[in-house]
Coordinates of C-alpha atoms in Angstrom, one line a residue:
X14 CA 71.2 23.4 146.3
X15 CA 74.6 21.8 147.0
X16 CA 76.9 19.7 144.7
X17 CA 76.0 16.0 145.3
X18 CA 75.8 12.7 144.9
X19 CA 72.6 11.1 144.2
X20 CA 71.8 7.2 143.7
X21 CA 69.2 7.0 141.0
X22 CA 67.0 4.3 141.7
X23 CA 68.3 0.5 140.5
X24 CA 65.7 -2.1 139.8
X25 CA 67.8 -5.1 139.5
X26 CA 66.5 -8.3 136.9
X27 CA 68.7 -10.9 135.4
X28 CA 68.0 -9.5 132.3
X29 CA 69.6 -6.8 133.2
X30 CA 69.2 -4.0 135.2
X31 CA 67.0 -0.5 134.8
X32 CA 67.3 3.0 136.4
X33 CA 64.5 5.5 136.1
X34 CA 65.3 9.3 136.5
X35 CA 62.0 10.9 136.9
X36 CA 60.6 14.3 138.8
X37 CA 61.5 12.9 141.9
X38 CA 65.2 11.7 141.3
X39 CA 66.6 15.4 140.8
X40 CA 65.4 18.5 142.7
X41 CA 65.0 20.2 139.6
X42 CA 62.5 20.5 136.4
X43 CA 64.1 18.5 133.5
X44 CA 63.9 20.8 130.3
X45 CA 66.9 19.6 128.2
X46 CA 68.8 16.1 128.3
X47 CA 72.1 15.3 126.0
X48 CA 75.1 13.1 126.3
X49 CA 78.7 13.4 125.8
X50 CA 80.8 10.4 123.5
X51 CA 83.8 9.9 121.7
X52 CA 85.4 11.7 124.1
X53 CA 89.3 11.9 122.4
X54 CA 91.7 10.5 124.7
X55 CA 93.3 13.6 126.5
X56 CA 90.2 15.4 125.7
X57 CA 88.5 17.8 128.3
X58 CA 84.8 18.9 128.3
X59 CA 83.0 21.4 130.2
X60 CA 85.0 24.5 131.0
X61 CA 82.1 26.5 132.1
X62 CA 79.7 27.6 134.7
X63 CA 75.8 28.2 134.5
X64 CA 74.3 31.2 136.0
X65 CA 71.2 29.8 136.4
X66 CA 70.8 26.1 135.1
X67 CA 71.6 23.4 137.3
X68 CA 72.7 19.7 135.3
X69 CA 72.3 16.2 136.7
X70 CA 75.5 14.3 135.2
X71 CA 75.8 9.9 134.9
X72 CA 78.6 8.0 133.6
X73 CA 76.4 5.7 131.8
X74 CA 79.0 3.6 130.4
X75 CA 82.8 3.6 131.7
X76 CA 84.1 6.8 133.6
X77 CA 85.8 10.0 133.7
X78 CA 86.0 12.8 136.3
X79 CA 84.8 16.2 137.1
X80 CA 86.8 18.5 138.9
X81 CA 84.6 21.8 140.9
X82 CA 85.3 24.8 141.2
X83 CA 83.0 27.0 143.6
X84 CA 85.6 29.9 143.4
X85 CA 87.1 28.9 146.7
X86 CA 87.5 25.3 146.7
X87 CA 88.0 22.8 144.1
X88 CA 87.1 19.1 144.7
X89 CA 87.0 16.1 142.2
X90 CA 84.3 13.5 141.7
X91 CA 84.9 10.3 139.5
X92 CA 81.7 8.8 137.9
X93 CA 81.7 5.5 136.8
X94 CA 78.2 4.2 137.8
X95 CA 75.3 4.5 135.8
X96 CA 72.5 4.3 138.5
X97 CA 74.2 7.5 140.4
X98 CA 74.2 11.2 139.3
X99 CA 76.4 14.3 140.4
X100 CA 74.3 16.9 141.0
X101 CA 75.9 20.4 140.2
X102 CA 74.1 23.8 141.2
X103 CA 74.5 27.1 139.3
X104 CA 77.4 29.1 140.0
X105 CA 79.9 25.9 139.8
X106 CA 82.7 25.8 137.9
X107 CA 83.0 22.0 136.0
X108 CA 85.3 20.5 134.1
X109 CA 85.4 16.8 132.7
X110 CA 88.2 14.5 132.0
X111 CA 90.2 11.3 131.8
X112 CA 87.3 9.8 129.8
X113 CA 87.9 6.1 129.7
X114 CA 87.0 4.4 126.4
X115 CA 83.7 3.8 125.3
X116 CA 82.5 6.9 128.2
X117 CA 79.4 8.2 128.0
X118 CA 78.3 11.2 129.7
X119 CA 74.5 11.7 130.5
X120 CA 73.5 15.1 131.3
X121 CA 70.0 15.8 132.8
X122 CA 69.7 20.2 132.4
X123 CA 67.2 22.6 134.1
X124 CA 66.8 24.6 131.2
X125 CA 66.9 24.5 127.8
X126 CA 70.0 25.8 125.7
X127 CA 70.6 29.6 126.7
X128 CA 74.5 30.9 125.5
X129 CA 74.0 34.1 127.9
X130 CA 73.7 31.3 131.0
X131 CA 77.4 30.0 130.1
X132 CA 80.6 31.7 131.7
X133 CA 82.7 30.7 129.7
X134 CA 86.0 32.0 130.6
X135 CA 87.2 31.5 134.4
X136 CA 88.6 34.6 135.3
X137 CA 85.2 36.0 134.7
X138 CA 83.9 33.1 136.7
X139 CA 86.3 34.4 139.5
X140 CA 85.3 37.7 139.5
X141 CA 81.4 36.8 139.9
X142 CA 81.9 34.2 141.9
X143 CA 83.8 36.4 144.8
X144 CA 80.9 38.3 145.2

């Protein structure tokens, strides 16, 4: 699985548009979803890499960025759509920022809450990640 963009499907009605994530929108089975708000201007989320659960993110209302980390490379992705999704595998480092106001975060999770999935601190992310 690779970090990626993917366009969740848009139906489009003057009343206002609808997108659907279901089984076939992420290439994963969806056993936890939450959201992010009130993100603090200047605040940062995320911090952390999963050693097994892979997340689905959507800016579902205004923006903010994600900067990866695969150990080697580091590349950042602004969201800002609702009806696409970043797709991050396992073994990424992610961290959010430069919310915009009123941001809200969507994120779609493999798994269900698990603390011994988290790295939480990035040298050790280094060290597992060069191997």
């Amino acid at each position: 699985m690779e970090i990626k963009i993917i366009k969740i499907p848009k139906i489009e009605d003057p009343r206002g548009n609808l997108s659907v994530i279901e089984k076939d929108v992420v290439p994963f089975e969806i056993k936890r979803v939450y959201y992010l708000y009130d993100v603090p201007a200047g605040a940062e989320r995320g911090g952390h890499s999963h050693k097994e659960q892979h997340e689905f993110l959507v800016a579902l209302s205004g923006s903010f960025d994600v900067i990866l980390n695969n150990g080697k490379q580091v590349q950042k992705v602004t969201l800002n759509k609702p009806y696409e999704g970043l797709l991050i595998p396992n073994g990424i480092w992610r961290e959010l920022k430069d919310f915009s106001s009123g941001a809200v975060c969507l994120v779609v999770a493999s798994d269900v809450f698990d603390e011994d999935d988290y790295i939480r601190e990035f040298d050790e992310f280094l060290s597992v990640s060069s191997n």
